PDB file of C-alpha atoms in Angstrom:
ATOM      1  CA  GLY A  45       7.228 -15.879   2.621  1.00 71.00           C
ATOM      2  CA  GLN A  46       3.777 -14.564   3.301  1.00 74.00           C
ATOM      3  CA  GLN A  47       1.592 -14.098   0.224  1.00 86.00           C
ATOM      4  CA  VAL A  48      -1.668 -12.238  -0.076  1.00 91.00           C
ATOM      5  CA  MET A  49      -4.002 -12.890  -2.978  1.00 94.00           C
ATOM      6  CA  GLN A  50      -7.087 -11.042  -4.101  1.00 96.00           C
ATOM      7  CA  ILE A  51      -9.912 -11.916  -6.441  1.00 96.00           C
ATOM      8  CA  PRO A  52     -11.195 -10.777  -8.767  1.00 97.00           C
ATOM      9  CA  GLN A  53      -8.484  -8.760 -10.473  1.00 94.00           C
ATOM     10  CA  TYR A  54     -11.056  -6.583 -12.251  1.00 95.00           C
ATOM     11  CA  GLN A  55     -14.750  -5.993 -11.774  1.00 97.00           C
ATOM     12  CA  HIS A  56     -17.050  -3.957 -13.952  1.00 97.00           C
ATOM     13  CA  VAL A  57     -20.467  -3.226 -12.502  1.00 97.00           C
ATOM     14  CA  GLN A  58     -23.451  -1.098 -13.370  1.00 97.00           C
ATOM     15  CA  GLU A  59     -24.120   1.711 -10.936  1.00 97.00           C
ATOM     16  CA  GLY A  60     -26.398   0.403  -8.198  1.00 97.00           C
ATOM     17  CA  GLU A  61     -25.095  -3.173  -8.347  1.00 98.00           C
ATOM     18  CA  ASP A  62     -23.239  -4.738  -5.456  1.00 98.00           C
ATOM     19  CA  PHE A  63     -19.514  -5.539  -5.468  1.00 97.00           C
ATOM     20  CA  THR A  64     -17.357  -7.913  -3.422  1.00 98.00           C
ATOM     21  CA  THR A  65     -13.610  -8.475  -3.368  1.00 98.00           C
ATOM     22  CA  TYR A  66     -11.934 -11.313  -1.527  1.00 98.00           C
ATOM     23  CA  CYS A  67      -8.542 -11.435   0.096  1.00 97.00           C
ATOM     24  CA  ASN A  68      -6.659 -14.599   1.113  1.00 97.00           C
ATOM     25  CA  SER A  69      -3.403 -14.950   2.967  1.00 94.00           C
ATOM     26  CA  SER A  70      -1.056 -17.919   2.912  1.00 91.00           C
ATOM     27  CA  THR A  71      -0.419 -17.436   6.639  1.00 90.00           C
ATOM     28  CA  THR A  72      -2.418 -16.421   9.699  1.00 91.00           C
ATOM     29  CA  LEU A  73      -2.538 -12.667  10.100  1.00 90.00           C
ATOM     30  CA  SER A  74      -2.280 -10.413  13.108  1.00 88.00           C
ATOM     31  CA  ASN A  75      -4.652  -8.009  11.437  1.00 90.00           C
ATOM     32  CA  ILE A  76      -5.756  -6.947   7.997  1.00 93.00           C
ATOM     33  CA  GLN A  77      -6.207  -3.522   6.525  1.00 94.00           C
ATOM     34  CA  TRP A  78      -8.060  -2.267   3.470  1.00 97.00           C
ATOM     35  CA  TYR A  79      -7.026   0.627   1.263  1.00 97.00           C
ATOM     36  CA  LYS A  80      -8.573   2.410  -1.682  1.00 98.00           C
ATOM     37  CA  GLN A  81      -6.586   3.995  -4.482  1.00 97.00           C
ATOM     38  CA  ARG A  82      -8.352   6.307  -6.872  1.00 96.00           C
ATOM     39  CA  PRO A  83      -6.967   6.454 -10.430  1.00 93.00           C
ATOM     40  CA  GLY A  84      -3.785   8.516 -10.395  1.00 92.00           C
ATOM     41  CA  GLY A  85      -3.842   8.757  -6.607  1.00 95.00           C
ATOM     42  CA  HIS A  86      -2.188   7.118  -3.657  1.00 96.00           C
ATOM     43  CA  PRO A  87      -3.562   4.377  -1.399  1.00 96.00           C
ATOM     44  CA  VAL A  88      -5.785   5.678   1.373  1.00 96.00           C
ATOM     45  CA  PHE A  89      -6.606   3.677   4.482  1.00 95.00           C
ATOM     46  CA  LEU A  90     -10.191   2.500   4.853  1.00 97.00           C
ATOM     47  CA  ILE A  91     -10.286   0.191   7.845  1.00 96.00           C
ATOM     48  CA  GLN A  92      -8.430  -2.284  10.019  1.00 94.00           C
ATOM     49  CA  LEU A  93      -9.759  -5.623  11.272  1.00 95.00           C
ATOM     50  CA  VAL A  94      -8.074  -7.294  14.203  1.00 91.00           C
ATOM     51  CA  LYS A  95     -10.368  -9.887  15.768  1.00 94.00           C
ATOM     52  CA  SER A  96     -11.274 -13.273  14.364  1.00 96.00           C
ATOM     53  CA  GLY A  97     -14.712 -13.108  12.704  1.00 97.00           C
ATOM     54  CA  GLU A  98     -14.863  -9.343  13.004  1.00 97.00           C
ATOM     55  CA  VAL A  99     -17.358  -7.421  10.862  1.00 98.00           C
ATOM     56  CA  LYS A 100     -17.226  -3.671  10.423  1.00 98.00           C
ATOM     57  CA  LYS A 101     -19.405  -1.342   8.400  1.00 97.00           C
ATOM     58  CA  GLN A 102     -18.762   2.047   6.885  1.00 96.00           C
ATOM     59  CA  LYS A 103     -21.952   3.322   5.258  1.00 97.00           C
ATOM     60  CA  ARG A 104     -22.305   1.090   2.156  1.00 98.00           C
ATOM     61  CA  LEU A 105     -19.055  -0.807   2.790  1.00 98.00           C
ATOM     62  CA  THR A 106     -18.950  -3.998   4.867  1.00 98.00           C
ATOM     63  CA  PHE A 107     -15.657  -5.586   5.873  1.00 98.00           C
ATOM     64  CA  GLN A 108     -15.218  -9.089   7.270  1.00 98.00           C
ATOM     65  CA  PHE A 109     -12.271 -10.908   8.787  1.00 97.00           C
ATOM     66  CA  GLY A 110     -12.370 -14.680   8.636  1.00 97.00           C
ATOM     67  CA  GLU A 111     -12.531 -16.919  11.681  1.00 96.00           C
ATOM     68  CA  ALA A 112      -9.096 -18.351  10.939  1.00 95.00           C
ATOM     69  CA  LYS A 113      -7.686 -14.832  10.344  1.00 94.00           C
ATOM     70  CA  LYS A 114      -6.452 -15.846   6.916  1.00 95.00           C
ATOM     71  CA  ASN A 115      -9.085 -14.263   4.716  1.00 96.00           C
ATOM     72  CA  SER A 116     -11.162 -11.133   4.444  1.00 98.00           C
ATOM     73  CA  SER A 117     -13.753  -9.549   2.215  1.00 98.00           C
ATOM     74  CA  LEU A 118     -14.997  -6.108   1.283  1.00 98.00           C
ATOM     75  CA  HIS A 119     -18.575  -5.748   0.095  1.00 98.00           C
ATOM     76  CA  ILE A 120     -20.018  -2.558  -1.375  1.00 98.00           C
ATOM     77  CA  THR A 121     -23.783  -2.276  -1.556  1.00 98.00           C
ATOM     78  CA  ALA A 122     -25.351  -0.298  -4.386  1.00 98.00           C
ATOM     79  CA  THR A 123     -22.143   0.956  -5.992  1.00 98.00           C
ATOM     80  CA  GLN A 124     -21.769   4.574  -7.023  1.00 97.00           C
ATOM     81  CA  THR A 125     -19.384   6.169  -9.514  1.00 96.00           C
ATOM     82  CA  THR A 126     -17.428   7.546  -6.575  1.00 96.00           C
ATOM     83  CA  ASP A 127     -16.513   3.959  -5.648  1.00 97.00           C
ATOM     84  CA  VAL A 128     -14.297   3.654  -8.741  1.00 98.00           C
ATOM     85  CA  GLY A 129     -10.711   2.722  -7.908  1.00 97.00           C
ATOM     86  CA  THR A 130      -8.519  -0.144  -6.842  1.00 97.00           C
ATOM     87  CA  TYR A 131      -9.128  -1.805  -3.498  1.00 98.00           C
ATOM     88  CA  PHE A 132      -6.152  -3.355  -1.770  1.00 96.00           C
ATOM     89  CA  CYS A 133      -6.043  -5.570   1.249  1.00 96.00           C
ATOM     90  CA  ALA A 134      -2.864  -5.560   3.313  1.00 93.00           C
ATOM     91  CA  GLY A 135      -2.098  -8.385   5.669  1.00 89.00           C
ATOM     92  CA  VAL A 136       0.050  -7.727   8.702  1.00 83.00           C
ATOM     93  CA  ASP A 137       2.049 -10.684   9.904  1.00 75.00           C
ATOM     94  CA  ASN A 138       2.100 -11.864  13.488  1.00 70.00           C
ATOM     95  CA  TYR A 139       5.174  -9.803  14.233  1.00 66.00           C
ATOM     96  CA  GLY A 140       3.276  -6.672  13.204  1.00 60.00           C
ATOM     97  CA  GLN A 141       6.188  -5.485  11.136  1.00 66.00           C
ATOM     98  CA  ASN A 142       5.244  -5.613   7.535  1.00 73.00           C
ATOM     99  CA  PHE A 143       2.273  -4.924   5.399  1.00 79.00           C
ATOM    100  CA  VAL A 144       1.983  -7.434   2.582  1.00 86.00           C
ATOM    101  CA  PHE A 145      -0.333  -5.952   0.006  1.00 90.00           C
ATOM    102  CA  GLY A 146      -2.556  -7.993  -2.229  1.00 92.00           C
ATOM    103  CA  PRO A 147      -2.493  -7.211  -5.960  1.00 92.00           C
ATOM    104  CA  GLY A 148      -5.746  -5.268  -5.685  1.00 95.00           C
ATOM    105  CA  THR A 149      -9.151  -5.399  -7.318  1.00 97.00           C
ATOM    106  CA  ARG A 150      -9.868  -2.686  -9.832  1.00 96.00           C
ATOM    107  CA  LEU A 151     -13.499  -1.586  -9.751  1.00 97.00           C
ATOM    108  CA  SER A 152     -15.180   0.184 -12.634  1.00 97.00           C
ATOM    109  CA  VAL A 153     -18.688   1.530 -12.191  1.00 97.00           C
ATOM    110  CA  LEU A 154     -20.726   2.294 -15.291  1.00 94.00           C
ATOM    111  CA  PRO A 155     -23.271   5.091 -14.846  1.00 89.00           C
TER     112      PRO A 155
ATOM    113  CA  ASN B 227       0.139  18.052   9.813  1.00 65.00           C
ATOM    114  CA  ALA B 228       1.749  17.515   6.431  1.00 81.00           C
ATOM    115  CA  GLY B 229       1.802  13.716   6.825  1.00 94.00           C
ATOM    116  CA  VAL B 230       4.143  12.004   4.363  1.00 97.00           C
ATOM    117  CA  THR B 231       5.841  14.255   1.825  1.00 97.00           C
ATOM    118  CA  GLN B 232       7.632  12.953  -1.258  1.00 98.00           C
ATOM    119  CA  THR B 233       9.774  14.877  -3.698  1.00 97.00           C
ATOM    120  CA  PRO B 234       9.976  15.152  -6.613  1.00 97.00           C
ATOM    121  CA  LYS B 235       6.504  14.388  -7.985  1.00 96.00           C
ATOM    122  CA  PHE B 236       7.797  13.627 -11.471  1.00 96.00           C
ATOM    123  CA  ARG B 237      11.213  12.856 -12.883  1.00 97.00           C
ATOM    124  CA  ILE B 238      12.695  11.654 -16.178  1.00 97.00           C
ATOM    125  CA  LEU B 239      16.080   9.982 -15.942  1.00 97.00           C
ATOM    126  CA  LYS B 240      18.445   8.758 -18.596  1.00 97.00           C
ATOM    127  CA  ILE B 241      19.761   5.208 -18.389  1.00 97.00           C
ATOM    128  CA  GLY B 242      22.724   5.068 -16.036  1.00 97.00           C
ATOM    129  CA  GLN B 243      21.917   8.265 -14.163  1.00 97.00           C
ATOM    130  CA  SER B 244      21.378   8.285 -10.443  1.00 96.00           C
ATOM    131  CA  MET B 245      18.913  10.089  -8.220  1.00 96.00           C
ATOM    132  CA  THR B 246      17.488  10.205  -4.736  1.00 98.00           C
ATOM    133  CA  LEU B 247      13.796  10.156  -3.998  1.00 98.00           C
ATOM    134  CA  GLN B 248      13.110  12.089  -0.833  1.00 98.00           C
ATOM    135  CA  CYS B 249      10.555  11.100   1.793  1.00 98.00           C
ATOM    136  CA  THR B 250       9.831  12.785   5.086  1.00 98.00           C
ATOM    137  CA  GLN B 251       7.072  12.326   7.661  1.00 97.00           C
ATOM    138  CA  ASP B 252       6.101  14.513  10.580  1.00 96.00           C
ATOM    139  CA  MET B 253       3.982  12.023  12.541  1.00 94.00           C
ATOM    140  CA  ASN B 254       6.848  10.540  14.576  1.00 93.00           C
ATOM    141  CA  HIS B 255       6.165   7.155  13.013  1.00 94.00           C
ATOM    142  CA  ASN B 256       8.781   4.494  13.657  1.00 92.00           C
ATOM    143  CA  TYR B 257       8.066   2.443  10.534  1.00 92.00           C
ATOM    144  CA  MET B 258       8.716   3.695   7.023  1.00 94.00           C
ATOM    145  CA  TYR B 259       8.406   1.921   3.687  1.00 95.00           C
ATOM    146  CA  TRP B 260       9.181   2.321   0.019  1.00 97.00           C
ATOM    147  CA  TYR B 261       6.912   0.681  -2.531  1.00 96.00           C
ATOM    148  CA  ARG B 262       6.887   0.697  -6.294  1.00 97.00           C
ATOM    149  CA  GLN B 263       3.761   0.348  -8.369  1.00 95.00           C
ATOM    150  CA  ASP B 264       4.004  -0.569 -12.026  1.00 93.00           C
ATOM    151  CA  PRO B 265       1.099   0.422 -14.301  1.00 87.00           C
ATOM    152  CA  GLY B 266      -2.056  -1.480 -13.441  1.00 83.00           C
ATOM    153  CA  MET B 267      -0.284  -3.528 -10.804  1.00 87.00           C
ATOM    154  CA  GLY B 268      -0.135  -3.754  -7.036  1.00 88.00           C
ATOM    155  CA  LEU B 269       2.398  -2.459  -4.557  1.00 92.00           C
ATOM    156  CA  LYS B 270       5.762  -4.136  -4.222  1.00 92.00           C
ATOM    157  CA  LEU B 271       7.877  -3.469  -1.148  1.00 92.00           C
ATOM    158  CA  ILE B 272      11.390  -2.277  -1.945  1.00 95.00           C
ATOM    159  CA  TYR B 273      12.832  -1.501   1.497  1.00 95.00           C
ATOM    160  CA  TYR B 274      11.498  -0.762   4.930  1.00 93.00           C
ATOM    161  CA  SER B 275      12.779   0.611   8.192  1.00 94.00           C
ATOM    162  CA  VAL B 276      11.613  -0.087  11.735  1.00 90.00           C
ATOM    163  CA  GLY B 277      13.432   2.898  13.185  1.00 92.00           C
ATOM    164  CA  ALA B 278      16.357   5.259  12.772  1.00 95.00           C
ATOM    165  CA  GLY B 279      19.511   3.372  11.821  1.00 95.00           C
ATOM    166  CA  ILE B 280      17.665   0.175  10.887  1.00 94.00           C
ATOM    167  CA  THR B 281      16.714  -0.818   7.357  1.00 96.00           C
ATOM    168  CA  ASP B 282      15.815  -4.094   5.698  1.00 93.00           C
ATOM    169  CA  LYS B 283      15.127  -5.417   2.230  1.00 93.00           C
ATOM    170  CA  GLY B 284      11.674  -5.996   0.917  1.00 90.00           C
ATOM    171  CA  GLU B 285      10.508  -7.989  -2.063  1.00 89.00           C
ATOM    172  CA  VAL B 286      12.322  -6.064  -4.836  1.00 94.00           C
ATOM    173  CA  PRO B 287      15.439  -4.333  -3.404  1.00 96.00           C
ATOM    174  CA  ASN B 288      17.848  -4.796  -6.324  1.00 96.00           C
ATOM    175  CA  GLY B 289      19.005  -1.524  -7.855  1.00 96.00           C
ATOM    176  CA  TYR B 290      18.014   0.546  -4.817  1.00 98.00           C
ATOM    177  CA  ASN B 291      19.526   1.691  -1.562  1.00 97.00           C
ATOM    178  CA  VAL B 292      18.071   3.396   1.494  1.00 98.00           C
ATOM    179  CA  SER B 293      19.204   5.034   4.681  1.00 97.00           C
ATOM    180  CA  ARG B 294      17.382   6.103   7.835  1.00 97.00           C
ATOM    181  CA  SER B 295      19.516   8.539   9.790  1.00 97.00           C
ATOM    182  CA  THR B 296      16.540  10.236  11.437  1.00 97.00           C
ATOM    183  CA  THR B 297      13.008   9.215  12.381  1.00 96.00           C
ATOM    184  CA  GLU B 298      11.578  11.688   9.881  1.00 97.00           C
ATOM    185  CA  ASP B 299      13.530  10.946   6.693  1.00 98.00           C
ATOM    186  CA  PHE B 300      13.800   7.841   4.555  1.00 98.00           C
ATOM    187  CA  PRO B 301      15.428   8.597   1.175  1.00 98.00           C
ATOM    188  CA  LEU B 302      15.549   6.040  -1.641  1.00 98.00           C
ATOM    189  CA  ARG B 303      18.604   6.024  -3.878  1.00 98.00           C
ATOM    190  CA  LEU B 304      18.767   4.730  -7.455  1.00 96.00           C
ATOM    191  CA  GLU B 305      22.397   4.372  -8.463  1.00 90.00           C
ATOM    192  CA  LEU B 306      22.303   3.280 -12.116  1.00 94.00           C
ATOM    193  CA  ALA B 307      18.843   3.892 -13.513  1.00 96.00           C
ATOM    194  CA  ALA B 308      17.442   1.246 -15.838  1.00 97.00           C
ATOM    195  CA  PRO B 309      14.218   1.239 -17.907  1.00 96.00           C
ATOM    196  CA  SER B 310      12.875  -1.509 -15.621  1.00 96.00           C
ATOM    197  CA  GLN B 311      12.807   1.052 -12.817  1.00 97.00           C
ATOM    198  CA  THR B 312      10.185   3.121 -14.595  1.00 97.00           C
ATOM    199  CA  SER B 313       7.372   3.110 -12.089  1.00 97.00           C
ATOM    200  CA  VAL B 314       5.473   5.108  -9.501  1.00 97.00           C
ATOM    201  CA  TYR B 315       7.203   5.119  -6.145  1.00 98.00           C
ATOM    202  CA  PHE B 316       5.304   5.502  -2.901  1.00 98.00           C
ATOM    203  CA  CYS B 317       6.744   6.197   0.491  1.00 98.00           C
ATOM    204  CA  ALA B 318       4.635   5.273   3.512  1.00 96.00           C
ATOM    205  CA  SER B 319       4.872   5.358   7.283  1.00 95.00           C
ATOM    206  CA  SER B 320       3.093   3.734  10.188  1.00 92.00           C
ATOM    207  CA  TYR B 321       3.390   3.282  13.934  1.00 89.00           C
ATOM    208  CA  LEU B 322       3.743   0.002  15.743  1.00 81.00           C
ATOM    209  CA  GLN B 323       1.765  -0.223  18.981  1.00 69.00           C
ATOM    210  CA  GLY B 324       2.487  -3.536  20.637  1.00 64.00           C
ATOM    211  CA  PRO B 325       1.727  -6.302  18.167  1.00 63.00           C
ATOM    212  CA  VAL B 326      -0.562  -4.183  16.001  1.00 69.00           C
ATOM    213  CA  ASN B 327       0.635  -1.839  13.317  1.00 74.00           C
ATOM    214  CA  THR B 328      -1.452   1.267  12.766  1.00 82.00           C
ATOM    215  CA  GLU B 329      -2.606   2.327   9.328  1.00 89.00           C
ATOM    216  CA  ALA B 330      -0.030   3.226   6.719  1.00 91.00           C
ATOM    217  CA  PHE B 331       0.001   6.817   5.519  1.00 95.00           C
ATOM    218  CA  PHE B 332       1.170   7.194   1.945  1.00 97.00           C
ATOM    219  CA  GLY B 333       2.863  10.046   0.184  1.00 97.00           C
ATOM    220  CA  GLN B 334       1.543  11.393  -3.114  1.00 97.00           C
ATOM    221  CA  GLY B 335       4.020   9.331  -5.101  1.00 97.00           C
ATOM    222  CA  THR B 336       6.904  10.002  -7.481  1.00 97.00           C
ATOM    223  CA  ARG B 337       6.394   9.142 -11.129  1.00 97.00           C
ATOM    224  CA  LEU B 338       9.768   8.094 -12.515  1.00 97.00           C
ATOM    225  CA  THR B 339      10.493   7.427 -16.176  1.00 97.00           C
ATOM    226  CA  VAL B 340      13.857   6.042 -17.278  1.00 97.00           C
ATOM    227  CA  VAL B 341      14.647   6.531 -20.959  1.00 96.00           C
TER     228      VAL B 341
END
């Protein structure tokens, strides 16, 4: 079945440094979504990418969807302590039925 | 709107006991999901439903059962609790528009401990 992988598993950065997490799917995706989960919280939707090669920005966050629609990345510029949490990508298969979540990247930001 | 509501928030079960985790959504979403999240790990799909009366297994369905009698409710049943079912359980819902699924809205989670 479809598998979604993410690297790195953990990332510790100093406040102000940049951060990138990568997401790779074993199959071509209909679309990909990104979620953030704060410690002790529930996943919260950040963004959805649908088109091949699509790039979207939300303030300091930049999201990319690969040309082949099998990979994606999330880049945070100048991290802040409020960015702490686990970032999950979720690939949606071509039938649009299921979200397959990656294992997540846990970000720690040292002040 | 309340969104996705899960009850209870916390529960301790003894081995062999049974319980039902409740989930209800008020967004008229057709898709609903149950995930479990073990400490420090990602989300694993237990069961999902594409509409009332239709359910299907996810990645880790053993030891669980679900039903979807209405669009709003999607309860998860644990029949014989085992320590391996200690986890945080999240219910989620989304809406399918053509080939594209909208974002998933998650409940606050149920922290279950089996002792």
